[in-house]
Every structure is written in structure tokens, then in C-alpha cells.
Amino acid sequence: MTEHRMDDDMDEVAPLDGAAGEAARAYHASDAPVPREAMWAAIAARRAAASTVEPAAPALRVVAGGAPAASEATARDVPRAFAPPRWAYAIAATMLLVIGVGIGRQMRGSIVAQREARADSVTSAAVWQAASTEHFGQVETLLTWMTSSPEARSEAQLAAWSRDLLGSTRLKLAKRISGERAEDLNRAATRLWNTLECLKKAGLSPEAPLVLDSTSPDGWMSVPAGMPSVQTQEPRSNP
Amino acid sequence: MDDQQLIAAVRGGDPRAEREFYDRFVDRVYRLAHRLAGDAAAAQDYTQETFVRAFDRLAQFRGEASLSTWICRICVSVTLNGIKARTSRGRIEVTMDEPPEVPTTRREAEPDLKTRLHAAIDALPDGYRTVFVMHDVEGYTHEEIGQALEIQPGTSKAQLFRARAKLRTALADFAGEWA
């Protein structure tokens, strides 16, 4: 470390030596080995997290009305109506988890009763399990996609995922919500996606007709699907 | 692979070069952060922050100092700023929770040489302490310190002398043992 000391000619205040010199060299000395791997993992994680919020990164594109039939659509057929920023996916995932769990728990009892009335052979627990598995599977798919390399985020994947999330009919409703609430189409689409996931989790058909019932300035929106009504809210977080 | 080749490879996004860059400097950075911070957890935080910034800013490295000195400069900056932030938080907590300690002159409470010296080093102004630790404890040259702290080597020398003088004064009771 010491290549060439420059204080050889500085005898005004000599270095501490003897016991004091030893004591000085022990100042804040680290006896433990350097935690190389742990720090490298933390550095890699921080750098990866930072790279996922780059504004220029590819974003999900959802068809905004007039889309071709799913069987005919290709990646190039999908109009690029909007490109949600990456934080929208984080918000979407949060909304999905919070609202989905909340609504699902709230409605669990009534759904069991409905299913018994239908003499459904599938138990409510099984439906709950299946819906939850699918629900978290989609979240996992979304998060995996978000953190994947740019090369892995192909247009075809995006188009397929968009069609799976919202059909053209739902997208029209999303456009309506977007107009009513004066919010981005991607946010409105995210609300609807959450609503559909809540319905599935509650054991209801995701094909149930949805109605835009009410919106409030504080961010809440009510979307009834028959008797049950899903309330959505966009949480705010500091970057 | 020399520094220039390593820098080029890291800038090119080669993950093996990034790891080599880390391996080459991590011990030095961690040890310096630990010496200045005096705490393993804080040293880890500062080391991580140093490398995150180094990777981000490597494109700005112009080669005016050695790569080692450049990353050392980042480490010192990160560590001193972190210590300052922690100290200011700590001061608030002390003020709220307990009265400041009153110095005692009781002889039996006198710490031993090492404890007293370390307390005296802790009490040095930031500039003196940093130079003292880098030079007398870690063995950096005044040129390296000057580049790392963006001061003249002469300033580094002057601060080192003042630091040593203060420490000698603080250790006057032990003068017979080490002078």
C-alpha cells in the first residue's frame, strides 16, 4: 500500500510509535473477513433495480379498441395505443395483491353459498386455491417480464399478454373510464385488470358485465358486476 | 488485464469484468470505510454505495488519477457523508433521550491507552481524522490522499501534523509510555 511516503522530511510532529502506534493501527480495525459475496449480491440487486426504472425501457402496450380477433392478431397487428411507464406495473401489482386479497376475503362466505346453491362439485376451497394460483401466477409472469432482459421482452409476448389481460370489450370500458376520470388509459386498464382478477378470485365469472358506477376525486372507483362491486384505488408511493 | 482494459470491458457491459473490478478494489474500499465508520454494517453500506456509484460513473473516469485512487475518492465521500448523516441523527436522539455526559476526572475511570487514543481520534475534526486514518493507519501517501480528498499534498501533510499534535496532547498522561 505504502509506495513512497512523502513525510520523510517532516519531523515537526513525528508519527505515533511504540504502544501508541500499535493502538493507532488498531483503530476501527476489522477482524472479520470482508463479506464480499453478500455485498456483491446487494450491489447487483441495486443495479438491477435501478435499471428496471429506466424511462427508455420497453413498456407494455395494450390494444385500445378496434383490435383484430385474438386468433388473427399478431404482434405487428397490435396498435401501440399507449406505453405505460414501469412504475405502473408496480402499482398494478400492488393493487392486484391488496384489492384481490381484500375483496376475495370479504366475499368468500357469499361465494360459498352461491356455489352450494349451484350444487357445484368443486369445493369453494378448491376454487379459491385455483383462483389464487392463477392470480399469483399472472403476477409472477408480470414481474418476471418486468425484470427480464430487453431482448426477452418481445412484442409477441406483450401482445399475447395484453389480449389475455383485457379483451377488446374491456378495453373499450377502460377507455370510457379513462375519459370519465381523466386519467391515463394504462391506469384505467390496470383498474379493470384488477377488477377481473378480483372477480375470478371471488369465484365469479370474469365475463360478468361490468358497469362503471361511480368515481371519486380521491381516486376510488366503484365497478359493480351484478351484486358484488369492486372498489379500486390507486396507491401513491414516493419514488 | 490492466486498468484501462478493465475499464473498457466494464463500460462494454462485460459482467466478468464488472466482477473483476469489484474484486480488485473491494478489500481496500471496505477496509477504508470500516476504518472511518467504525462499524461493520455501516462499512458494508458505504462499500456497496461506493461500487454502485463507481459503476454508474465509470464512463466519466478520465484517468487523471489511478483507478484505485478514483474509487477511494468515491468511498471517502460516501463514507464521510454517511457518517455526517448518522451523527446528526444520533445527536437528536441524545438530546431527546438523555442528558450529555459530564466529563469526569476520577482517576480510576481513566481508560487505557488504546481506548483513550481511539476516543481522541474520534474527536478529531473530520479532515484531520480522515488524513490521519488514511496515512498513519492505512498507509496511503500524501499524493494519494490529496487526489482522494481533492486537496493539495501539502494540505494533507499539514492536517496530519495537526492531527498528530492533538493526539499527543490528548495522550499526555501516557507520554512516559510511548514518547
CSV table of C-alpha atoms in Angstrom, one decimal:
chain,number,residue,atom,x,y,z
A,1,MET,CA,0.0,0.0,0.0
A,2,THR,CA,2.7,2.4,1.0
A,3,GLU,CA,4.6,3.1,-2.2
A,4,HIS,CA,6.6,6.1,-1.2
A,5,ARG,CA,6.0,8.1,1.9
A,6,MET,CA,6.3,11.8,1.5
A,7,ASP,CA,6.7,12.7,5.1
A,8,ASP,CA,10.3,11.5,5.5
A,9,ASP,CA,11.4,15.1,5.8
A,10,MET,CA,8.7,16.0,8.3
A,11,ASP,CA,10.0,15.7,11.7
A,12,GLU,CA,7.9,18.5,13.2
A,13,VAL,CA,5.4,16.1,14.5
A,14,ALA,CA,6.6,12.5,14.4
A,15,PRO,CA,4.2,9.6,13.9
A,16,LEU,CA,3.0,7.8,17.0
A,17,ASP,CA,5.1,4.9,17.7
A,18,GLY,CA,5.5,2.1,20.2
A,19,ALA,CA,2.3,1.3,22.1
A,20,ALA,CA,0.6,4.4,20.8
A,21,GLY,CA,1.5,3.4,17.2
A,22,GLU,CA,0.1,0.0,17.7
A,23,ALA,CA,-3.1,1.4,19.3
A,24,ALA,CA,-3.5,3.7,16.3
A,25,ARG,CA,-3.2,0.8,13.8
A,26,ALA,CA,-5.9,-1.0,15.8
A,27,TYR,CA,-8.3,2.0,15.3
A,28,HIS,CA,-11.5,0.6,13.8
A,29,ALA,CA,-9.7,-2.4,12.5
A,30,SER,CA,-11.9,-5.1,11.1
A,31,ASP,CA,-11.1,-8.6,12.3
A,32,ALA,CA,-13.8,-10.3,10.3
A,33,PRO,CA,-13.3,-11.3,6.7
A,34,VAL,CA,-14.7,-8.9,4.1
A,35,PRO,CA,-18.2,-10.0,3.2
A,36,ARG,CA,-17.5,-10.0,-0.5
A,37,GLU,CA,-20.4,-12.1,-1.7
A,38,ALA,CA,-23.1,-10.5,0.4
A,39,MET,CA,-22.0,-7.1,-0.7
A,40,TRP,CA,-21.7,-8.1,-4.4
A,41,ALA,CA,-25.2,-9.6,-4.3
A,42,ALA,CA,-26.6,-6.3,-2.8
A,43,ILE,CA,-24.8,-4.3,-5.4
A,44,ALA,CA,-26.1,-6.4,-8.2
A,45,ALA,CA,-29.6,-6.2,-6.8
A,46,ARG,CA,-29.4,-2.4,-6.5
A,47,ARG,CA,-28.1,-2.1,-10.0
A,48,ALA,CA,-30.8,-4.4,-11.4
A,49,ALA,CA,-33.5,-2.4,-9.6
A,50,ALA,CA,-32.1,0.8,-10.9
A,51,SER,CA,-32.1,-0.5,-14.5
A,52,THR,CA,-35.7,-1.5,-14.3
A,53,VAL,CA,-36.9,2.0,-13.8
A,54,GLU,CA,-35.0,3.5,-16.8
A,55,PRO,CA,-37.6,5.6,-18.6
A,56,ALA,CA,-36.4,4.4,-22.0
A,57,ALA,CA,-37.1,0.7,-21.3
A,58,PRO,CA,-39.7,-1.1,-23.4
A,59,ALA,CA,-43.2,-0.9,-21.9
A,60,LEU,CA,-46.4,-2.9,-22.1
A,61,ARG,CA,-48.7,-1.9,-24.9
A,62,VAL,CA,-52.4,-2.7,-24.7
A,63,VAL,CA,-54.8,-2.7,-27.7
A,64,ALA,CA,-57.1,0.3,-27.4
A,65,GLY,CA,-60.2,-0.6,-29.3
A,66,GLY,CA,-60.7,-1.9,-32.8
A,67,ALA,CA,-58.4,-4.8,-32.2
A,68,PRO,CA,-58.5,-7.8,-34.6
A,69,ALA,CA,-59.8,-11.1,-33.3
A,70,ALA,CA,-57.4,-12.8,-30.9
A,71,SER,CA,-56.9,-15.7,-33.3
A,72,GLU,CA,-55.9,-13.4,-36.1
A,73,ALA,CA,-53.8,-10.9,-34.2
A,74,THR,CA,-50.1,-10.8,-34.4
A,75,ALA,CA,-47.6,-8.7,-32.7
A,76,ARG,CA,-47.4,-6.3,-35.7
A,77,ASP,CA,-51.2,-6.0,-35.8
A,78,VAL,CA,-51.4,-4.6,-32.3
A,79,PRO,CA,-51.8,-0.8,-32.4
A,80,ARG,CA,-49.4,0.9,-30.0
A,81,ALA,CA,-52.1,2.9,-28.3
A,82,PHE,CA,-50.2,3.7,-25.1
A,83,ALA,CA,-47.0,2.7,-23.3
A,84,PRO,CA,-47.4,2.5,-19.6
A,85,PRO,CA,-44.4,3.5,-17.6
A,86,ARG,CA,-42.7,0.8,-15.5
A,87,TRP,CA,-44.0,2.2,-12.2
A,88,ALA,CA,-47.4,1.5,-13.4
A,89,TYR,CA,-46.7,-2.2,-13.2
A,90,ALA,CA,-45.5,-1.9,-9.7
A,91,ILE,CA,-48.7,-0.1,-8.9
A,92,ALA,CA,-50.7,-2.7,-10.8
A,93,ALA,CA,-49.1,-5.5,-8.8
A,94,THR,CA,-49.7,-3.7,-5.5
A,95,MET,CA,-53.3,-3.0,-6.4
A,96,LEU,CA,-53.8,-6.6,-7.6
A,97,LEU,CA,-52.5,-8.0,-4.4
A,98,VAL,CA,-54.2,-5.6,-2.0
A,99,ILE,CA,-57.6,-5.4,-3.6
A,100,GLY,CA,-57.6,-9.0,-4.7
A,101,VAL,CA,-56.9,-10.3,-1.3
A,102,GLY,CA,-59.3,-7.9,0.4
A,103,ILE,CA,-62.2,-8.4,-1.9
A,104,GLY,CA,-61.6,-12.1,-2.0
A,105,ARG,CA,-61.7,-12.5,1.7
A,106,GLN,CA,-64.7,-10.3,2.0
A,107,MET,CA,-66.7,-12.3,-0.5
A,108,ARG,CA,-65.6,-15.7,0.4
A,109,GLY,CA,-68.7,-16.5,2.5
A,110,SER,CA,-71.2,-15.4,-0.1
A,111,ILE,CA,-69.4,-17.3,-2.8
A,112,VAL,CA,-69.5,-20.5,-0.9
A,113,ALA,CA,-73.3,-20.1,-0.5
A,114,GLN,CA,-73.7,-19.5,-4.2
A,115,ARG,CA,-71.6,-22.4,-5.1
A,116,GLU,CA,-73.6,-24.7,-2.8
A,117,ALA,CA,-76.8,-23.5,-4.4
A,118,ARG,CA,-75.4,-24.4,-7.8
A,119,ALA,CA,-74.5,-27.9,-6.4
A,120,ASP,CA,-71.2,-27.4,-7.8
A,121,SER,CA,-69.0,-30.4,-7.3
A,122,VAL,CA,-65.9,-28.2,-6.9
A,123,THR,CA,-65.4,-27.1,-3.3
A,124,SER,CA,-65.0,-23.4,-2.5
A,125,ALA,CA,-61.6,-24.1,-1.1
A,126,ALA,CA,-60.5,-25.6,-4.4
A,127,VAL,CA,-61.9,-22.7,-6.4
A,128,TRP,CA,-60.2,-20.3,-4.0
A,129,GLN,CA,-57.0,-22.2,-4.4
A,130,ALA,CA,-57.2,-22.3,-8.2
A,131,ALA,CA,-58.1,-18.6,-8.5
A,132,SER,CA,-55.3,-17.7,-6.1
A,133,THR,CA,-52.8,-19.9,-8.0
A,134,GLU,CA,-53.8,-18.3,-11.3
A,135,HIS,CA,-53.8,-14.9,-9.8
A,136,PHE,CA,-50.3,-15.1,-8.4
A,137,GLY,CA,-49.1,-16.9,-11.5
A,138,GLN,CA,-50.1,-13.8,-13.5
A,139,VAL,CA,-48.4,-11.5,-11.0
A,140,GLU,CA,-45.3,-13.7,-11.2
A,141,THR,CA,-45.4,-13.6,-15.0
A,142,LEU,CA,-45.8,-9.9,-15.0
A,143,LEU,CA,-42.9,-9.4,-12.5
A,144,THR,CA,-40.7,-11.8,-14.4
A,145,TRP,CA,-41.4,-10.0,-17.6
A,146,MET,CA,-40.6,-6.6,-15.9
A,147,THR,CA,-37.3,-7.8,-14.7
A,148,SER,CA,-36.3,-9.7,-17.8
A,149,SER,CA,-33.7,-8.5,-20.3
A,150,PRO,CA,-34.8,-6.2,-23.1
A,151,GLU,CA,-34.3,-9.0,-25.6
A,152,ALA,CA,-36.6,-11.2,-23.7
A,153,ARG,CA,-39.5,-8.7,-23.8
A,154,SER,CA,-40.7,-9.5,-27.3
A,155,GLU,CA,-43.6,-7.8,-28.9
A,156,ALA,CA,-45.4,-11.1,-29.4
A,157,GLN,CA,-45.3,-11.7,-25.7
A,158,LEU,CA,-46.6,-8.3,-24.9
A,159,ALA,CA,-49.4,-8.6,-27.4
A,160,ALA,CA,-50.4,-12.0,-26.1
A,161,TRP,CA,-50.3,-10.9,-22.5
A,162,SER,CA,-52.3,-7.8,-23.3
A,163,ARG,CA,-55.0,-9.9,-25.0
A,164,ASP,CA,-55.1,-12.2,-22.1
A,165,LEU,CA,-55.5,-9.4,-19.6
A,166,LEU,CA,-58.2,-7.5,-21.3
A,167,GLY,CA,-60.3,-8.3,-24.4
A,168,SER,CA,-61.3,-5.6,-26.8
A,169,THR,CA,-64.7,-5.1,-25.0
A,170,ARG,CA,-62.9,-4.4,-21.7
A,171,LEU,CA,-60.6,-2.1,-23.4
A,172,LYS,CA,-63.5,0.0,-24.6
A,173,LEU,CA,-64.7,0.2,-21.0
A,174,ALA,CA,-61.1,1.2,-20.0
A,175,LYS,CA,-61.2,4.0,-22.5
A,176,ARG,CA,-64.6,5.1,-21.0
A,177,ILE,CA,-63.1,5.1,-17.5
A,178,SER,CA,-60.1,6.9,-18.8
A,179,GLY,CA,-62.3,9.6,-20.2
A,180,GLU,CA,-64.6,9.8,-17.1
A,181,ARG,CA,-61.7,10.0,-14.7
A,182,ALA,CA,-59.3,12.0,-16.9
A,183,GLU,CA,-56.6,9.5,-16.1
A,184,ASP,CA,-54.2,7.6,-18.4
A,185,LEU,CA,-55.6,4.7,-20.3
A,186,ASN,CA,-52.9,2.5,-18.8
A,187,ARG,CA,-54.2,3.2,-15.3
A,188,ALA,CA,-57.8,2.6,-16.3
A,189,ALA,CA,-56.8,-0.6,-17.9
A,190,THR,CA,-54.9,-1.6,-14.8
A,191,ARG,CA,-58.0,-1.0,-12.7
A,192,LEU,CA,-60.1,-3.2,-14.9
A,193,TRP,CA,-57.4,-5.9,-14.8
A,194,ASN,CA,-57.6,-5.8,-11.0
A,195,THR,CA,-61.3,-5.9,-11.1
A,196,LEU,CA,-61.3,-9.0,-13.3
A,197,GLU,CA,-58.8,-10.7,-11.1
A,198,CYS,CA,-60.9,-9.9,-8.0
A,199,LEU,CA,-64.0,-11.5,-9.7
A,200,LYS,CA,-62.0,-14.6,-10.5
A,201,LYS,CA,-60.7,-14.8,-7.1
A,202,ALA,CA,-64.1,-14.5,-5.6
A,203,GLY,CA,-65.3,-17.4,-7.7
A,204,LEU,CA,-67.3,-15.3,-10.1
A,205,SER,CA,-67.1,-15.3,-13.9
A,206,PRO,CA,-64.7,-12.7,-15.2
A,207,GLU,CA,-67.1,-12.4,-18.1
A,208,ALA,CA,-69.7,-10.8,-15.8
A,209,PRO,CA,-70.9,-7.5,-17.2
A,210,LEU,CA,-69.1,-4.6,-15.6
A,211,VAL,CA,-70.6,-1.2,-15.1
A,212,LEU,CA,-68.8,2.0,-14.2
A,213,ASP,CA,-70.8,3.0,-11.2
A,214,SER,CA,-69.0,5.9,-9.6
A,215,THR,CA,-65.7,7.6,-9.4
A,216,SER,CA,-64.5,9.9,-6.7
A,217,PRO,CA,-61.8,12.6,-6.8
A,218,ASP,CA,-59.8,10.8,-4.1
A,219,GLY,CA,-59.0,8.0,-6.5
A,220,TRP,CA,-61.6,5.4,-5.6
A,221,MET,CA,-63.7,3.9,-8.4
A,222,SER,CA,-66.7,1.5,-8.0
A,223,VAL,CA,-67.2,-1.2,-10.6
A,224,PRO,CA,-70.3,-3.3,-9.9
A,225,ALA,CA,-70.5,-6.8,-11.5
A,226,GLY,CA,-74.1,-7.6,-10.6
A,227,MET,CA,-74.4,-7.8,-6.8
A,228,PRO,CA,-70.8,-7.7,-5.9
A,229,SER,CA,-69.0,-4.4,-6.5
A,230,VAL,CA,-65.2,-4.0,-6.8
A,231,GLN,CA,-63.7,-0.8,-5.4
A,232,THR,CA,-60.3,0.1,-6.8
A,233,GLN,CA,-57.9,2.7,-5.6
A,234,GLU,CA,-54.5,3.8,-6.9
A,235,PRO,CA,-52.0,3.9,-4.1
A,236,ARG,CA,-49.4,6.6,-4.3
A,237,SER,CA,-45.8,6.0,-3.3
A,238,ASN,CA,-42.7,8.1,-3.3
A,239,PRO,CA,-40.1,7.0,-5.8
B,1,MET,CA,-5.9,-7.0,-17.5
B,2,ASP,CA,-4.7,-3.5,-16.7
B,3,ASP,CA,-6.9,-0.7,-15.5
B,4,GLN,CA,-7.6,0.7,-19.0
B,5,GLN,CA,-8.6,-2.7,-20.3
B,6,LEU,CA,-10.7,-3.3,-17.3
B,7,ILE,CA,-12.5,0.0,-17.6
B,8,ALA,CA,-13.1,-0.7,-21.3
B,9,ALA,CA,-14.6,-4.1,-20.5
B,10,VAL,CA,-16.8,-2.8,-17.8
B,11,ARG,CA,-18.0,0.0,-20.0
B,12,GLY,CA,-18.8,-2.6,-22.6
B,13,GLY,CA,-21.1,-4.3,-20.1
B,14,ASP,CA,-18.9,-7.4,-19.6
B,15,PRO,CA,-20.2,-9.0,-16.3
B,16,ARG,CA,-16.9,-10.8,-15.7
B,17,ALA,CA,-15.1,-7.5,-15.9
B,18,GLU,CA,-17.5,-5.9,-13.5
B,19,ARG,CA,-16.8,-8.7,-11.0
B,20,GLU,CA,-13.1,-8.3,-11.5
B,21,PHE,CA,-13.4,-4.6,-11.0
B,22,TYR,CA,-15.2,-5.3,-7.7
B,23,ASP,CA,-12.8,-8.0,-6.6
B,24,ARG,CA,-9.8,-5.8,-7.3
B,25,PHE,CA,-10.9,-2.9,-5.1
B,26,VAL,CA,-13.4,-4.2,-2.6
B,27,ASP,CA,-11.0,-5.1,0.2
B,28,ARG,CA,-9.3,-1.7,0.1
B,29,VAL,CA,-12.7,0.1,-0.1
B,30,TYR,CA,-14.2,-1.9,2.7
B,31,ARG,CA,-11.2,-1.5,4.9
B,32,LEU,CA,-11.1,2.2,4.5
B,33,ALA,CA,-14.9,2.5,5.0
B,34,HIS,CA,-14.6,0.4,8.2
B,35,ARG,CA,-11.7,2.5,9.5
B,36,LEU,CA,-13.6,5.7,9.0
B,37,ALA,CA,-17.1,4.4,10.1
B,38,GLY,CA,-16.0,2.1,12.9
B,39,ASP,CA,-18.9,-0.2,12.2
B,40,ALA,CA,-19.2,-3.3,10.0
B,41,ALA,CA,-22.8,-2.8,8.9
B,42,ALA,CA,-22.1,0.8,8.0
B,43,ALA,CA,-18.9,-0.2,6.2
B,44,GLN,CA,-20.9,-2.6,4.1
B,45,ASP,CA,-23.5,0.0,3.3
B,46,TYR,CA,-20.8,2.5,2.3
B,47,THR,CA,-18.9,-0.1,0.3
B,48,GLN,CA,-22.0,-1.0,-1.7
B,49,GLU,CA,-22.9,2.6,-2.3
B,50,THR,CA,-19.3,3.2,-3.5
B,51,PHE,CA,-19.4,0.5,-6.1
B,52,VAL,CA,-22.9,1.4,-7.3
B,53,ARG,CA,-21.7,4.9,-7.9
B,54,ALA,CA,-18.4,3.7,-9.4
B,55,PHE,CA,-20.2,1.5,-11.9
B,56,ASP,CA,-22.6,4.4,-12.7
B,57,ARG,CA,-19.8,6.9,-13.2
B,58,LEU,CA,-17.1,4.8,-14.7
B,59,ALA,CA,-17.9,6.5,-18.1
B,60,GLN,CA,-16.8,9.8,-16.5
B,61,PHE,CA,-13.5,8.5,-15.3
B,62,ARG,CA,-10.8,10.4,-17.2
B,63,GLY,CA,-7.7,8.8,-15.9
B,64,GLU,CA,-6.4,11.8,-14.1
B,65,ALA,CA,-5.7,9.7,-11.1
B,66,SER,CA,-5.3,6.0,-10.8
B,67,LEU,CA,-8.5,3.9,-10.8
B,68,SER,CA,-7.7,2.9,-7.2
B,69,THR,CA,-7.5,6.5,-6.1
B,70,TRP,CA,-10.6,7.4,-8.0
B,71,ILE,CA,-12.7,4.7,-6.3
B,72,CYS,CA,-11.1,5.6,-3.0
B,73,ARG,CA,-12.3,9.2,-3.5
B,74,ILE,CA,-15.8,8.0,-4.0
B,75,CYS,CA,-15.5,5.8,-0.9
B,76,VAL,CA,-14.3,8.7,1.3
B,77,SER,CA,-17.1,11.0,0.0
B,78,VAL,CA,-19.8,8.4,0.6
B,79,THR,CA,-18.5,7.4,4.0
B,80,LEU,CA,-18.0,10.9,5.3
B,81,ASN,CA,-21.4,12.0,4.1
B,82,GLY,CA,-22.9,8.9,5.6
B,83,ILE,CA,-21.2,9.4,9.0
B,84,LYS,CA,-22.4,13.0,9.0
B,85,ALA,CA,-26.0,12.0,8.4
B,86,ARG,CA,-25.8,9.3,11.1
B,87,THR,CA,-24.1,11.7,13.5
B,88,SER,CA,-26.8,14.3,13.1
B,89,ARG,CA,-29.5,11.8,13.7
B,90,GLY,CA,-27.6,10.5,16.7
B,91,ARG,CA,-27.3,14.0,18.2
B,92,ILE,CA,-31.0,14.4,18.0
B,93,GLU,CA,-31.6,11.1,19.8
B,94,VAL,CA,-29.1,12.0,22.6
B,95,THR,CA,-30.7,15.4,23.1
B,96,MET,CA,-34.2,13.8,23.3
B,97,ASP,CA,-33.4,10.8,25.4
B,98,GLU,CA,-30.6,11.6,27.8
B,99,PRO,CA,-28.5,14.5,29.1
B,100,PRO,CA,-25.0,14.8,27.7
B,101,GLU,CA,-22.3,13.1,29.8
B,102,VAL,CA,-20.4,15.3,32.2
B,103,PRO,CA,-16.6,14.7,31.9
B,104,THR,CA,-15.1,13.0,34.9
B,105,THR,CA,-11.7,13.5,36.4
B,106,ARG,CA,-11.8,10.3,38.5
B,107,ARG,CA,-8.5,8.6,38.0
B,108,GLU,CA,-10.0,5.1,38.4
B,109,ALA,CA,-12.3,5.8,35.4
B,110,GLU,CA,-9.3,6.6,33.1
B,111,PRO,CA,-9.4,4.5,30.0
B,112,ASP,CA,-6.4,2.6,28.9
B,113,LEU,CA,-4.1,3.9,26.1
B,114,LYS,CA,-5.9,2.3,23.2
B,115,THR,CA,-9.4,3.4,24.4
B,116,ARG,CA,-8.2,6.9,25.0
B,117,LEU,CA,-6.4,7.1,21.7
B,118,HIS,CA,-9.4,5.9,19.8
B,119,ALA,CA,-11.6,8.4,21.6
B,120,ALA,CA,-9.1,11.1,20.7
B,121,ILE,CA,-9.1,10.1,17.0
B,122,ASP,CA,-12.9,10.1,17.0
B,123,ALA,CA,-12.8,13.6,18.4
B,124,LEU,CA,-10.5,15.0,15.7
B,125,PRO,CA,-12.1,17.2,13.1
B,126,ASP,CA,-13.2,15.2,10.0
B,127,GLY,CA,-10.4,16.4,7.8
B,128,TYR,CA,-7.7,15.7,10.4
B,129,ARG,CA,-9.2,12.3,11.2
B,130,THR,CA,-9.5,11.3,7.6
B,131,VAL,CA,-6.0,12.2,6.8
B,132,PHE,CA,-4.6,10.6,9.9
B,133,VAL,CA,-6.5,7.3,9.3
B,134,MET,CA,-5.5,7.2,5.6
B,135,HIS,CA,-1.9,8.0,6.2
B,136,ASP,CA,-0.9,6.7,9.6
B,137,VAL,CA,-3.3,3.8,9.9
B,138,GLU,CA,-4.0,2.7,6.3
B,139,GLY,CA,-0.7,3.8,4.7
B,140,TYR,CA,-1.8,6.0,1.9
B,141,THR,CA,0.7,8.5,0.6
B,142,HIS,CA,0.0,12.2,0.7
B,143,GLU,CA,-0.3,12.2,-3.1
B,144,GLU,CA,-3.0,9.6,-2.9
B,145,ILE,CA,-4.7,11.4,-0.1
B,146,GLY,CA,-4.6,14.6,-2.0
B,147,GLN,CA,-6.2,13.1,-5.0
B,148,ALA,CA,-8.8,11.2,-3.0
B,149,LEU,CA,-9.8,14.2,-0.9
B,150,GLU,CA,-9.2,16.8,-3.7
B,151,ILE,CA,-6.7,18.7,-1.6
B,152,GLN,CA,-3.0,19.6,-2.1
B,153,PRO,CA,-0.5,17.1,-0.7
B,154,GLY,CA,0.8,20.0,1.4
B,155,THR,CA,-2.6,20.4,2.9
B,156,SER,CA,-2.7,16.7,3.7
B,157,LYS,CA,0.7,16.9,5.4
B,158,ALA,CA,-0.4,20.0,7.5
B,159,GLN,CA,-3.6,18.2,8.6
B,160,LEU,CA,-1.6,15.1,9.5
B,161,PHE,CA,0.8,17.1,11.7
B,162,ARG,CA,-2.1,18.9,13.4
B,163,ALA,CA,-3.8,15.6,14.0
B,164,ARG,CA,-0.7,14.0,15.5
B,165,ALA,CA,-0.2,17.1,17.7
B,166,LYS,CA,-3.8,16.9,19.0
B,167,LEU,CA,-3.4,13.2,19.7
B,168,ARG,CA,-0.2,13.7,21.6
B,169,THR,CA,-1.9,16.3,23.7
B,170,ALA,CA,-4.8,14.0,24.4
B,171,LEU,CA,-2.4,11.3,25.4
B,172,ALA,CA,-0.2,13.4,27.6
B,173,ASP,CA,-0.9,11.2,30.6
B,174,PHE,CA,0.6,8.3,28.8
B,175,ALA,CA,3.6,10.2,27.5
B,176,GLY,CA,6.0,8.3,29.6
B,177,GLU,CA,4.9,5.0,27.9
B,178,TRP,CA,5.2,6.0,24.3
B,179,ALA,CA,7.0,9.3,23.8
